[in-house]
mmCIF file of C-alpha atoms in Angstrom:
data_model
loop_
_atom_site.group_PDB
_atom_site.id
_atom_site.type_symbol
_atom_site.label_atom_id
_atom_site.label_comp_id
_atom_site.label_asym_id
_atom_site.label_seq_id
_atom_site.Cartn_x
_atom_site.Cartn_y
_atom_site.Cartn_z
ATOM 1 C CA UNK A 1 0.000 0.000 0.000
ATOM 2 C CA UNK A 2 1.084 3.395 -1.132
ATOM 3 C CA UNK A 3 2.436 5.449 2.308
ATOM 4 C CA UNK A 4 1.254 8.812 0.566
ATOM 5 C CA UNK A 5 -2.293 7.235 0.094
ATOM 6 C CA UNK A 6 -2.481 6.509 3.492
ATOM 7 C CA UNK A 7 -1.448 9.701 4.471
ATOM 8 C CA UNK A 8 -4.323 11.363 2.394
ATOM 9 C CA UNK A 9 -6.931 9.294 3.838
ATOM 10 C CA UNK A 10 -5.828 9.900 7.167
ATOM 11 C CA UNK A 11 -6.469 13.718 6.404
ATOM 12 C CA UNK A 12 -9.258 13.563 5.155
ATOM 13 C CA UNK A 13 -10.725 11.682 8.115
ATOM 14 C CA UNK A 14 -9.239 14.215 10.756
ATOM 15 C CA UNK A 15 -10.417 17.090 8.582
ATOM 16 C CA UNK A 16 -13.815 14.905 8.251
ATOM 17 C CA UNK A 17 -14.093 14.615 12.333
ATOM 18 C CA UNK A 18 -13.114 17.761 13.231
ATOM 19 C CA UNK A 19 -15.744 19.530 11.260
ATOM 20 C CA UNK A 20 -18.318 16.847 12.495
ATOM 21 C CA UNK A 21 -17.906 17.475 16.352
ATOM 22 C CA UNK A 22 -17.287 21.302 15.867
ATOM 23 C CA UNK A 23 -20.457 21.805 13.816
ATOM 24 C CA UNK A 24 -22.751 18.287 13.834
ATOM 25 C CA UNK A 25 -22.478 18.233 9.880
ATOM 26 C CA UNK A 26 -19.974 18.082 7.261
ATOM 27 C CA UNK A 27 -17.922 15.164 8.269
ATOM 28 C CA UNK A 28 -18.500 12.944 5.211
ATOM 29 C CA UNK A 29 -18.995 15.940 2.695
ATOM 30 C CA UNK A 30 -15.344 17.055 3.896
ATOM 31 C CA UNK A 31 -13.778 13.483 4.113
ATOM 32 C CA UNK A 32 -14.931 12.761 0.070
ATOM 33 C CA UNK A 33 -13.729 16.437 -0.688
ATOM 34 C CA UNK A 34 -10.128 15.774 0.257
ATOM 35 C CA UNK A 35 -10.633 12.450 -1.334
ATOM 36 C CA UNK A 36 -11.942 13.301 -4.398
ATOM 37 C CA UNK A 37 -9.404 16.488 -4.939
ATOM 38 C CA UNK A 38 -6.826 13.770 -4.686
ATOM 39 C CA UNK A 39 -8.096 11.391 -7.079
ATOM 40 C CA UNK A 40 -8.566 13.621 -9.657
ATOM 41 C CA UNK A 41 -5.203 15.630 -9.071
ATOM 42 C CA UNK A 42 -3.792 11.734 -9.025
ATOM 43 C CA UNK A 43 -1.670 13.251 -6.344
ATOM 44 C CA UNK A 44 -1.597 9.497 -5.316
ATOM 45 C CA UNK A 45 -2.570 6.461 -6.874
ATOM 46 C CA UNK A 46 -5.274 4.428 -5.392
ATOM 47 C CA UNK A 47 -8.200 6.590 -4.990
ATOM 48 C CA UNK A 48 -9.570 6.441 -8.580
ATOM 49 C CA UNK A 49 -12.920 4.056 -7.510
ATOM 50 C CA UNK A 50 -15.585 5.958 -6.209
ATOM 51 C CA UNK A 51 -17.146 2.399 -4.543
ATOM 52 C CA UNK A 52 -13.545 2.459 -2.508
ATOM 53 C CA UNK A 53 -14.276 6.088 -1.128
ATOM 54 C CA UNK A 54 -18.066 5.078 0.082
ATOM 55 C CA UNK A 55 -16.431 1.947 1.748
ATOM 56 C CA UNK A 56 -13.505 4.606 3.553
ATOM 57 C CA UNK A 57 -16.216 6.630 3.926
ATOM 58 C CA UNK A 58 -18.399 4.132 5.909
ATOM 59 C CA UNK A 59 -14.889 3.368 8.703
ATOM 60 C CA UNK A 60 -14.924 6.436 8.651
ATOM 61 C CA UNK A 61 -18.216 6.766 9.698
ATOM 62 C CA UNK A 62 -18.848 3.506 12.320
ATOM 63 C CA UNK A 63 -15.432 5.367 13.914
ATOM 64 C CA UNK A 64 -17.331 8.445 14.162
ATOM 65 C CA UNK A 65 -20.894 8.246 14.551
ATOM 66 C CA UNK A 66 -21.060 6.202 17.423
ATOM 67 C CA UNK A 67 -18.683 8.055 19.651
ATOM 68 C CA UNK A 68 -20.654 11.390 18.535
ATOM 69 C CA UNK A 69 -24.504 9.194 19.437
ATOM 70 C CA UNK A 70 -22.986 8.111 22.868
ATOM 71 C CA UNK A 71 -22.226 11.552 23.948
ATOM 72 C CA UNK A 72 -25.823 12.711 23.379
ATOM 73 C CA UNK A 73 -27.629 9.719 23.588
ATOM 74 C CA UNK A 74 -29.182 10.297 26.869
ATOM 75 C CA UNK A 75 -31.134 13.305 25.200
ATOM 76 C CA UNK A 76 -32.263 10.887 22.541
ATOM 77 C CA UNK A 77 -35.025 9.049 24.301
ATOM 78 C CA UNK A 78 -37.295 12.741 24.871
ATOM 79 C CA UNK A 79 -37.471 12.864 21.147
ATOM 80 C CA UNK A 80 -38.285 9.501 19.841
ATOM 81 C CA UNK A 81 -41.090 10.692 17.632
ATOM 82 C CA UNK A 82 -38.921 12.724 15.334
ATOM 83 C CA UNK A 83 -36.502 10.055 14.871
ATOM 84 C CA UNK A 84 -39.003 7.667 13.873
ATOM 85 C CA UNK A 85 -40.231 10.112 11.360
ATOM 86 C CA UNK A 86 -36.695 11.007 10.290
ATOM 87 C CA UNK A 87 -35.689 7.468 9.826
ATOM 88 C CA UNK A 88 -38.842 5.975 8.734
ATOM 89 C CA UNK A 89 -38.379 5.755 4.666
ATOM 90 C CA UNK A 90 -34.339 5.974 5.449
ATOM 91 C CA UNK A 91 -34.264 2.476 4.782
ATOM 92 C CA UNK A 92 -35.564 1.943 1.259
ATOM 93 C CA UNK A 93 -33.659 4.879 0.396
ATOM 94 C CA UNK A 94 -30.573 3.734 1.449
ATOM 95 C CA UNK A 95 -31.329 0.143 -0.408
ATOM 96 C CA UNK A 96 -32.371 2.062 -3.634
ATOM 97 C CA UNK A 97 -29.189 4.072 -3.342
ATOM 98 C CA UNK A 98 -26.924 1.399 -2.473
ATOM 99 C CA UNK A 99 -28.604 -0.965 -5.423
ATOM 100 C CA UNK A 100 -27.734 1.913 -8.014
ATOM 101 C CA UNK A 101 -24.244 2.259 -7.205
ATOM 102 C CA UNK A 102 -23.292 -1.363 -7.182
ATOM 103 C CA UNK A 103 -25.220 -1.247 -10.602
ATOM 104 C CA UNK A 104 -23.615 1.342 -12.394
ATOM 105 C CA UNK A 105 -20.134 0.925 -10.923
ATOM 106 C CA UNK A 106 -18.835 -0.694 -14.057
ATOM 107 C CA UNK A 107 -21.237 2.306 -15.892
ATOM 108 C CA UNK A 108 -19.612 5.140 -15.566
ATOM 109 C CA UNK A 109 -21.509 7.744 -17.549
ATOM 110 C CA UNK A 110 -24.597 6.373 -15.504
ATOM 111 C CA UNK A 111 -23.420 7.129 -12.182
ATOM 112 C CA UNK A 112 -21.979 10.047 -13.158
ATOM 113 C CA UNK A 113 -24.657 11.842 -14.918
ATOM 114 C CA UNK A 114 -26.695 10.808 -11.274
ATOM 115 C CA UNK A 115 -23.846 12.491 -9.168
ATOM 116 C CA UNK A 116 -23.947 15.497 -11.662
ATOM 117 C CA UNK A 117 -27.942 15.800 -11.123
ATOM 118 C CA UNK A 118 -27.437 15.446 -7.429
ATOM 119 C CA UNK A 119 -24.563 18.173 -7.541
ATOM 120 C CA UNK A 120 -26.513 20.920 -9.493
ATOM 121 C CA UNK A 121 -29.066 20.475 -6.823
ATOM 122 C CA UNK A 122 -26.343 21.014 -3.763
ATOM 123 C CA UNK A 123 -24.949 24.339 -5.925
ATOM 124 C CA UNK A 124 -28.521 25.724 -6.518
ATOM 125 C CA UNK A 125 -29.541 25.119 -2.597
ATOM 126 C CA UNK A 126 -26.215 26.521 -1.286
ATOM 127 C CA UNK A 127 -26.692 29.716 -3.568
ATOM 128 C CA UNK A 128 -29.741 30.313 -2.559
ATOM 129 C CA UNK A 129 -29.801 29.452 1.382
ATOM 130 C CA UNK A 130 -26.202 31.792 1.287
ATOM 131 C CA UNK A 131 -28.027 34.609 -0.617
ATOM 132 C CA UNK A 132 -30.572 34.446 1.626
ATOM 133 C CA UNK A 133 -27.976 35.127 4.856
ATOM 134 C CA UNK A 134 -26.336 38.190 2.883
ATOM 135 C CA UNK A 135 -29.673 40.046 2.678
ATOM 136 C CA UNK A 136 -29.912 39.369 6.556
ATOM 137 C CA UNK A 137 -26.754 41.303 6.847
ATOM 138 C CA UNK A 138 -28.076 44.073 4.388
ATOM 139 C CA UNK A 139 -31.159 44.510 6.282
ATOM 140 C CA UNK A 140 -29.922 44.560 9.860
ATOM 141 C CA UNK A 141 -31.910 47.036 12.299
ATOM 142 C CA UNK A 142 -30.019 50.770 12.082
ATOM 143 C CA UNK A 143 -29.156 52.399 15.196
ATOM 144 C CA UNK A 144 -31.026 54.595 16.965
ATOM 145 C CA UNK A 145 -28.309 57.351 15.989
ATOM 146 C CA UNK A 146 -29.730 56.684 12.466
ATOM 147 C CA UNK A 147 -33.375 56.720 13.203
ATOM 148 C CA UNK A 148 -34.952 60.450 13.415
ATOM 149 C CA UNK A 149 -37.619 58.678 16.020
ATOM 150 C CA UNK A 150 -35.261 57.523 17.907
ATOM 151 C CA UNK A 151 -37.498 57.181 20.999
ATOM 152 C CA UNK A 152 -40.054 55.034 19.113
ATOM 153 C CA UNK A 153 -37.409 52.897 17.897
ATOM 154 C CA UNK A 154 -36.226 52.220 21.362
ATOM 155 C CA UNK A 155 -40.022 51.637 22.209
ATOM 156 C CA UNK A 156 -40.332 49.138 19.818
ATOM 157 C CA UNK A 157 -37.093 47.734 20.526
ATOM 158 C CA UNK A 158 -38.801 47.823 24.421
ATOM 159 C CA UNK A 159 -41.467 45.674 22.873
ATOM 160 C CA UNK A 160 -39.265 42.840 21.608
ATOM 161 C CA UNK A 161 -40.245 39.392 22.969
ATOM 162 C CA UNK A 162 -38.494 38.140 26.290
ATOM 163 C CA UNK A 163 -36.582 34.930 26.432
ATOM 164 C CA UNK A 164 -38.397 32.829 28.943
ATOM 165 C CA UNK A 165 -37.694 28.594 29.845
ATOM 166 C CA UNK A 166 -36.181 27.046 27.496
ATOM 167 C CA UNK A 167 -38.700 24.477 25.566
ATOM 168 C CA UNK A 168 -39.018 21.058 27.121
ATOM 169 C CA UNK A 169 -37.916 18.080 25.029
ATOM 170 C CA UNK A 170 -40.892 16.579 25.119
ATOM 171 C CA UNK A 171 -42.667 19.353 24.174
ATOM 172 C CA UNK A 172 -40.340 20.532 21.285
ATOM 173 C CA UNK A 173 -40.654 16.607 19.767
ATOM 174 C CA UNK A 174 -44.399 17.004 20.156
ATOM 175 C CA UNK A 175 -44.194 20.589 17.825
ATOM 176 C CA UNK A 176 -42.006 19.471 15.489
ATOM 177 C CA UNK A 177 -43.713 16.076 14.644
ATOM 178 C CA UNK A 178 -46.831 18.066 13.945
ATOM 179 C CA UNK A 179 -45.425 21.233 12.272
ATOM 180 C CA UNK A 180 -42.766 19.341 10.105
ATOM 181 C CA UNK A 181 -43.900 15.870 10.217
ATOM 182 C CA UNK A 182 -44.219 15.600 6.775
ATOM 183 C CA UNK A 183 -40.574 16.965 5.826
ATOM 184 C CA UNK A 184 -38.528 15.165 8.416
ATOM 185 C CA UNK A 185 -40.032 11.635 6.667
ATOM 186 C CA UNK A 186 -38.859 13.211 3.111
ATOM 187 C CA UNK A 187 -35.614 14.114 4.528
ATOM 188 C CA UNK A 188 -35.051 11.264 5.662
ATOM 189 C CA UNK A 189 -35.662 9.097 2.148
ATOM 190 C CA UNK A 190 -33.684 11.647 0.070
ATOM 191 C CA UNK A 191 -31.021 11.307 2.988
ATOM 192 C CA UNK A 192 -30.898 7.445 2.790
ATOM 193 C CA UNK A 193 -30.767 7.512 -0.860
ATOM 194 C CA UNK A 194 -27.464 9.764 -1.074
ATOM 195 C CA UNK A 195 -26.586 7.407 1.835
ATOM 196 C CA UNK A 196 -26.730 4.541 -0.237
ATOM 197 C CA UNK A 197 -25.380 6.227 -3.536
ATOM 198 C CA UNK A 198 -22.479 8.113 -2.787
ATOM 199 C CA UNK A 199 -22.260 7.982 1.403
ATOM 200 C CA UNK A 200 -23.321 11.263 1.566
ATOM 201 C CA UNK A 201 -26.484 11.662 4.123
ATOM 202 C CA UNK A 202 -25.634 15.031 5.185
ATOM 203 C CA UNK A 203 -25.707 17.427 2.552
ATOM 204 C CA UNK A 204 -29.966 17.755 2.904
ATOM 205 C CA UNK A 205 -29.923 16.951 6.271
ATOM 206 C CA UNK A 206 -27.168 19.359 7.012
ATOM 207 C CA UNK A 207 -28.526 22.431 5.142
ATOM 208 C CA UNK A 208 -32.224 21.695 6.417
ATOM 209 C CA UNK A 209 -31.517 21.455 10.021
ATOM 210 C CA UNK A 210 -28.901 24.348 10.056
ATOM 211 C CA UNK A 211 -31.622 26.847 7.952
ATOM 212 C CA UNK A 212 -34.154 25.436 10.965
ATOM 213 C CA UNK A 213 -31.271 26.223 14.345
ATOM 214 C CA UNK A 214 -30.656 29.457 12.750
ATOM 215 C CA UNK A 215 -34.312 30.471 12.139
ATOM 216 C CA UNK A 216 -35.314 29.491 15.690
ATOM 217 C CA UNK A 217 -37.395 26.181 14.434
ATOM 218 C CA UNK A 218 -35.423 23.713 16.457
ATOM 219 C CA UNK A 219 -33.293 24.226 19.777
ATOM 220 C CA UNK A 220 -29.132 23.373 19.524
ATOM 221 C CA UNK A 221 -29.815 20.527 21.583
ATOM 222 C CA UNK A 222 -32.332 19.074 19.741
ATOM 223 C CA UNK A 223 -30.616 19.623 16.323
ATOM 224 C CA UNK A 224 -27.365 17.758 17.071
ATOM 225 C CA UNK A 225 -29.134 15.072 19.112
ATOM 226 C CA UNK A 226 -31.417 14.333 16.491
ATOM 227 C CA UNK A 227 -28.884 14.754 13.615
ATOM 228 C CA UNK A 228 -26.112 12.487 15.446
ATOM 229 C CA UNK A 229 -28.898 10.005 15.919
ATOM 230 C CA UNK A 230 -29.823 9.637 12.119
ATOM 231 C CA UNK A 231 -25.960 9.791 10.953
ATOM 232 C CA UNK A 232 -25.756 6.374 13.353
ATOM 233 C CA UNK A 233 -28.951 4.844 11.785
ATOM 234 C CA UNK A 234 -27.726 5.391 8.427
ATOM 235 C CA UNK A 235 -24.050 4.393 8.805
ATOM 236 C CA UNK A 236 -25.395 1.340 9.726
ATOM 237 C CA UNK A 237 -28.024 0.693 6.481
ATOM 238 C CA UNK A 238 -25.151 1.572 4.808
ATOM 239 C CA UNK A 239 -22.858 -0.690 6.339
ATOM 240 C CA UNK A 240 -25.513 -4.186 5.689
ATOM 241 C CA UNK A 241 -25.308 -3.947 1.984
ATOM 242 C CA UNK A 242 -21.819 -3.014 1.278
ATOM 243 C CA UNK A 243 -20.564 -5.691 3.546
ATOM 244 C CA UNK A 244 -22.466 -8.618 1.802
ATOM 245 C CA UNK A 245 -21.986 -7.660 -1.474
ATOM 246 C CA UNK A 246 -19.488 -10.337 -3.061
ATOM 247 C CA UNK A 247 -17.590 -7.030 -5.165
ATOM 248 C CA UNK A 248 -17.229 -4.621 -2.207
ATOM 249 C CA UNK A 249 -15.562 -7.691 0.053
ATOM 250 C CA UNK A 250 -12.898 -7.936 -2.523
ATOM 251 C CA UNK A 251 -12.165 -4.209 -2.036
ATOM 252 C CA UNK A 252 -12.514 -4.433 1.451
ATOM 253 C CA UNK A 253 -9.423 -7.390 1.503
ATOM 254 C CA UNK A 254 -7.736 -5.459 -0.921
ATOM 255 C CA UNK A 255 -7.425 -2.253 0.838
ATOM 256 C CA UNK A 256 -7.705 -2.967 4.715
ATOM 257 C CA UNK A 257 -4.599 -1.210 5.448
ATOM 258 C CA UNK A 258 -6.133 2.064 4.350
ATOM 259 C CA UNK A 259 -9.204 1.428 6.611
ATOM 260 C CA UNK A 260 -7.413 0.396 9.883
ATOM 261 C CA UNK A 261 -5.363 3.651 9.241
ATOM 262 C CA UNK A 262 -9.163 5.347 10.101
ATOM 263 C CA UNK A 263 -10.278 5.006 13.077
ATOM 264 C CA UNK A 264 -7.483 6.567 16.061
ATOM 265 C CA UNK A 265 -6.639 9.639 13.872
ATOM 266 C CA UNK A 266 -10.776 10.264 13.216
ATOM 267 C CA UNK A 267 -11.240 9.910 17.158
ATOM 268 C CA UNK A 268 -8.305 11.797 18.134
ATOM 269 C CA UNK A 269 -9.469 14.792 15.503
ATOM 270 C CA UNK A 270 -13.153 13.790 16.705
ATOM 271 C CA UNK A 271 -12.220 14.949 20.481
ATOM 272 C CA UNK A 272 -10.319 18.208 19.556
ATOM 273 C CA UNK A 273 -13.627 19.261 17.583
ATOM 274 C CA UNK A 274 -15.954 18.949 20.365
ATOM 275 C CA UNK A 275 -14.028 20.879 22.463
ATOM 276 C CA UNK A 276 -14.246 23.924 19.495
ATOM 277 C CA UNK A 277 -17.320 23.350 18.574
ATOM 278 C CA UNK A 278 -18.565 25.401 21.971
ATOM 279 C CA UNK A 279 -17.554 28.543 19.848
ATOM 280 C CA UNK A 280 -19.917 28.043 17.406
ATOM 281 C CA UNK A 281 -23.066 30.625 16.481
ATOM 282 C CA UNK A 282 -25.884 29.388 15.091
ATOM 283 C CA UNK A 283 -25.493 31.988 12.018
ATOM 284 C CA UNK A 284 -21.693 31.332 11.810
ATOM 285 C CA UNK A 285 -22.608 27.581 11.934
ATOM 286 C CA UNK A 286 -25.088 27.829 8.513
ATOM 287 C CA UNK A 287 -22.730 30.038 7.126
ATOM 288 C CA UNK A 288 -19.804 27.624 6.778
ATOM 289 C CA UNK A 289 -22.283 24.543 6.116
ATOM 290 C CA UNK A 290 -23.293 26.438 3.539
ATOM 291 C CA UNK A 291 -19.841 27.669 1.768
ATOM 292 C CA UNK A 292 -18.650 23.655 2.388
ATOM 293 C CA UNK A 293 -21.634 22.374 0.398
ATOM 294 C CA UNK A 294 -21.153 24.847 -2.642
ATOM 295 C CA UNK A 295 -17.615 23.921 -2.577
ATOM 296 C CA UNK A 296 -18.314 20.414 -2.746
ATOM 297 C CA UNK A 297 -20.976 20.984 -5.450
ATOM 298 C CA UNK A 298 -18.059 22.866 -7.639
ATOM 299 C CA UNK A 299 -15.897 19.837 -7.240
ATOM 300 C CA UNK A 300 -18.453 17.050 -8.076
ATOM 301 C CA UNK A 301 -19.466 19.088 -11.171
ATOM 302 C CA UNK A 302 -16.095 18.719 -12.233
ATOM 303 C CA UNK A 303 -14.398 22.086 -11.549
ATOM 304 C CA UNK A 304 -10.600 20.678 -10.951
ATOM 305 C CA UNK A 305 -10.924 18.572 -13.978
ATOM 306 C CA UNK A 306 -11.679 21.431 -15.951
ATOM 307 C CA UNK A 307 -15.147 20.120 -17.317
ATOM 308 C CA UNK A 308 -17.726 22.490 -18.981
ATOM 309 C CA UNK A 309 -19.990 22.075 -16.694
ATOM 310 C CA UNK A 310 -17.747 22.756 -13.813
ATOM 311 C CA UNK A 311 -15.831 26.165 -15.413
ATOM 312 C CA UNK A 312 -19.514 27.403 -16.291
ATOM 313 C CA UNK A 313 -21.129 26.512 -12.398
ATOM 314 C CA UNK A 314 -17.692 28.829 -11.765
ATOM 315 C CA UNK A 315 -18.068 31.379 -13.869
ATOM 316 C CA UNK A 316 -21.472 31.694 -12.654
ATOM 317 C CA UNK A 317 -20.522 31.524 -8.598
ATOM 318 C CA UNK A 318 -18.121 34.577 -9.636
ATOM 319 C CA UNK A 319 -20.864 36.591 -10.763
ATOM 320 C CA UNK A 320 -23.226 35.869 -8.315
ATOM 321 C CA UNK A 321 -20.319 36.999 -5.909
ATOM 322 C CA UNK A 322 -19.390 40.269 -7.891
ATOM 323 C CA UNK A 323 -23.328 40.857 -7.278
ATOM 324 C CA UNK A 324 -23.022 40.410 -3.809
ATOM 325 C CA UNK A 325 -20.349 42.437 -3.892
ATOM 326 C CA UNK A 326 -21.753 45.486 -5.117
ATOM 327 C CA UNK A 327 -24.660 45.151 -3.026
ATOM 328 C CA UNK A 328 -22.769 45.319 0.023
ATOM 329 C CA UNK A 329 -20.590 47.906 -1.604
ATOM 330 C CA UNK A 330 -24.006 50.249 -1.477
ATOM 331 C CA UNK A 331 -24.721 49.272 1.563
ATOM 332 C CA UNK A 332 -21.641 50.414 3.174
ATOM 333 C CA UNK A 333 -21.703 53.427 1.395
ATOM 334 C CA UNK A 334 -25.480 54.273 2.338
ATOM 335 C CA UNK A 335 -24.591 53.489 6.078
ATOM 336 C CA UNK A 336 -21.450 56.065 5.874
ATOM 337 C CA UNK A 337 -23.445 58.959 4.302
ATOM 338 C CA UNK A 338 -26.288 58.479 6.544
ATOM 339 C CA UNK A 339 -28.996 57.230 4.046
ATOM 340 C CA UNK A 340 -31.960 56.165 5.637
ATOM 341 C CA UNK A 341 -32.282 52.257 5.352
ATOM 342 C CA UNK A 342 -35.299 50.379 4.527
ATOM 343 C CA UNK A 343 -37.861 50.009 6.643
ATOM 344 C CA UNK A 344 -37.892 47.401 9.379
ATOM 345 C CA UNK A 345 -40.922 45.414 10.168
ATOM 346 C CA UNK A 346 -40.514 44.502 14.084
ATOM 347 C CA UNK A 347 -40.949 40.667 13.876
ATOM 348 C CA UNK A 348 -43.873 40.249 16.877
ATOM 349 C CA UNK A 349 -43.708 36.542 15.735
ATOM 350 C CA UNK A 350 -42.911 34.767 19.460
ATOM 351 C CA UNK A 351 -40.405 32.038 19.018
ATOM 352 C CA UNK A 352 -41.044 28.122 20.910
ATOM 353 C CA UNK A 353 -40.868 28.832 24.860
ATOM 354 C CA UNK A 354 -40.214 32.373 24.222
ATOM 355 C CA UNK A 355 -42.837 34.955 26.272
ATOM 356 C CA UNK A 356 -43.807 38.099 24.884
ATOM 357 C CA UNK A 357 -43.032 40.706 27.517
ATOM 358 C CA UNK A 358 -46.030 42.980 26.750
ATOM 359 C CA UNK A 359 -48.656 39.678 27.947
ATOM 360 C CA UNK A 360 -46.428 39.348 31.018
ATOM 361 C CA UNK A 361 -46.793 43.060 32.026
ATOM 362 C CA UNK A 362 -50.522 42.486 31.452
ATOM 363 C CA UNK A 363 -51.029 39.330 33.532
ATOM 364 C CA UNK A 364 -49.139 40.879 36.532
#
């Protein structure tokens, strides 16, 4: 076995853990990233089968997941209904996904016309959830220096809603099985299926539950408990096919060396993220999901191997970006001259377990 292959697996798993116990997400999107850059720069040799990189990706994975499922698993049992929704159809996704890759592993332009479907779909979603957060930075509230009613500002800003007790578990599992009942089953299907396909549960999973912490939808707590918990579920359904399969055992005698080289570097990385991960804002947190899954999108669509579809997904990201740019150009020019910025609507909208202060005052 090639030392510098080993040495670029090993990366990719610390990069892989780190990222998963700083931020919940991203471990497996990261981990292929490094993999793939390598295989197609043929910095070493080795890493050209993609079947190879979901079998390193699923050590990878049983090294991780579990450690990450024990540390929160005591705040699992509160919010058994979601995870039964989340991982209801995860199953026959991950068989359907897992089917088509073993399928089309010898046909190539099959799987990757798939992957380049599934790829558009990560660029569009990351452009749109990341345009989305710059126009909450353009329309942040002004000052009260930059109000002329200042005093009403202040007495709206008075008005805002008070954080009270923090929602109980119970409770929050009860809301979110009946306000997004519907979309944690789909998740989880579309989940399983990239499971199965190309190991990649997280990039839906990921973006959906981040876009939910940052808008208030789900607590932290709740968010890694119940993300940690479905990584676990499907690292295992991923695990049942790939083992039995008669072609992925040869791979797995062939290349043992790289997968015992996993494990101690993922947990080692896996510890020194958790400790980081306390640092972490909810917005920052989106933010970088976000920029790693458009990224990864610009990779799979063939970016480093120069591939028309890759250049023009580029050429497009850099004009999006000189958009951006001149938008927030204007903006800091309006906030030095003094322009009035557009209106703000006070959001009276109460968040879960939040008390609005007005009602309060009223009841005393």
């Amino acid at each position: 076995m090639n030392g510098g292959t080993v040495v670029v697996v090993v990366l990719a798993a610390v990069c892989g853990a780190f990222v998963r116990a700083a931020t919940g997400f991203g471990g497996s999107i990261l981990f292929t990233l490094v993999y793939s850059v390598c295989g197609q720069f043929e910095i070493v040799p080795g890493l050209e089968s993609a079947v190879l990189m979901v079998l390193l990706g699923t050590v990878f994975e049983m090294t991780t997941s579990p450690v990450l499922f024990a540390a929160v698993g005591r705040k699992a049992l509160p919010l058994w209904r979601s995870q039964i929704l989340l991982s209801a159809l995860c199953l026959p996704g991950t068989i359907l996904g897992s089917y088509l890759l073993v399928q089309t592993a010898e046909n190539h332009e099959t799987l990757d016309l798939v992957k380049t479907a599934l790829n558009v779909l990560f660029y569009l979603v990351a452009v749109y959830k990341l345009t989305g957060e710059f126009r909450s930075v353009f329309a942040a509230p002004p000052s009260p220096e930059q109000v002329p009613e200042a005093s009403h500002y202040q007495e709206l800003k008075d008005e805002e809603p008070k954080m009270a007790e923090p929602e109980a578990p119970e409770e929050e599992d009860r809301r979110l099985c009946r306000q997004q009942g519907l979309q944690l089953v789909a998740l989880g299907l579309g989940s399983g299926f990239l499971n199965g396909l190309v190991g990649l549960p997280g990039p839906l999973i990921m973006v959906y539950f981040a876009s939910a912490l940052s808008s208030g939808k789900i607590s932290k707590q709740s968010s890694f408990v119940l993300t940690q918990s479905f990584f676990l579920v499907t690292t295992l359904m991923r695990l049942a096919p790939l083992v039995h399969n008669t072609e992925t055992q040869e791979l797995w005698l062939e290349n043992w060396p790289l997968a015992a080289a996993i494990p101690l570097p993922a947990l080692l990385a896996l510890w020194r993220g958790w400790v980081e991960g306390k640092r972490f804002d909810t917005a920052g947190l989106l933010r970088s999901v976000l920029a790693l899954l458009l990224l990864s999108s610009l990779m799979g669509l063939g970016l480093l191997e120069a591939k028309p579809l890759g250049l023009a997904a580029l050429s497009l990201t850099i004009f999006w970006l000189a958009l951006l740019s001149i938008r927030y150009s204007y903006y800091l020019r309006s906030q030095q001259l003094g322009e009035m910025p557009p209106k703000i609507e006070v959001d009276r909208k109460v968040p879960p377990g939040d008390v609005d202060r007005k009602d309060e005052a009223e009841a005393v």
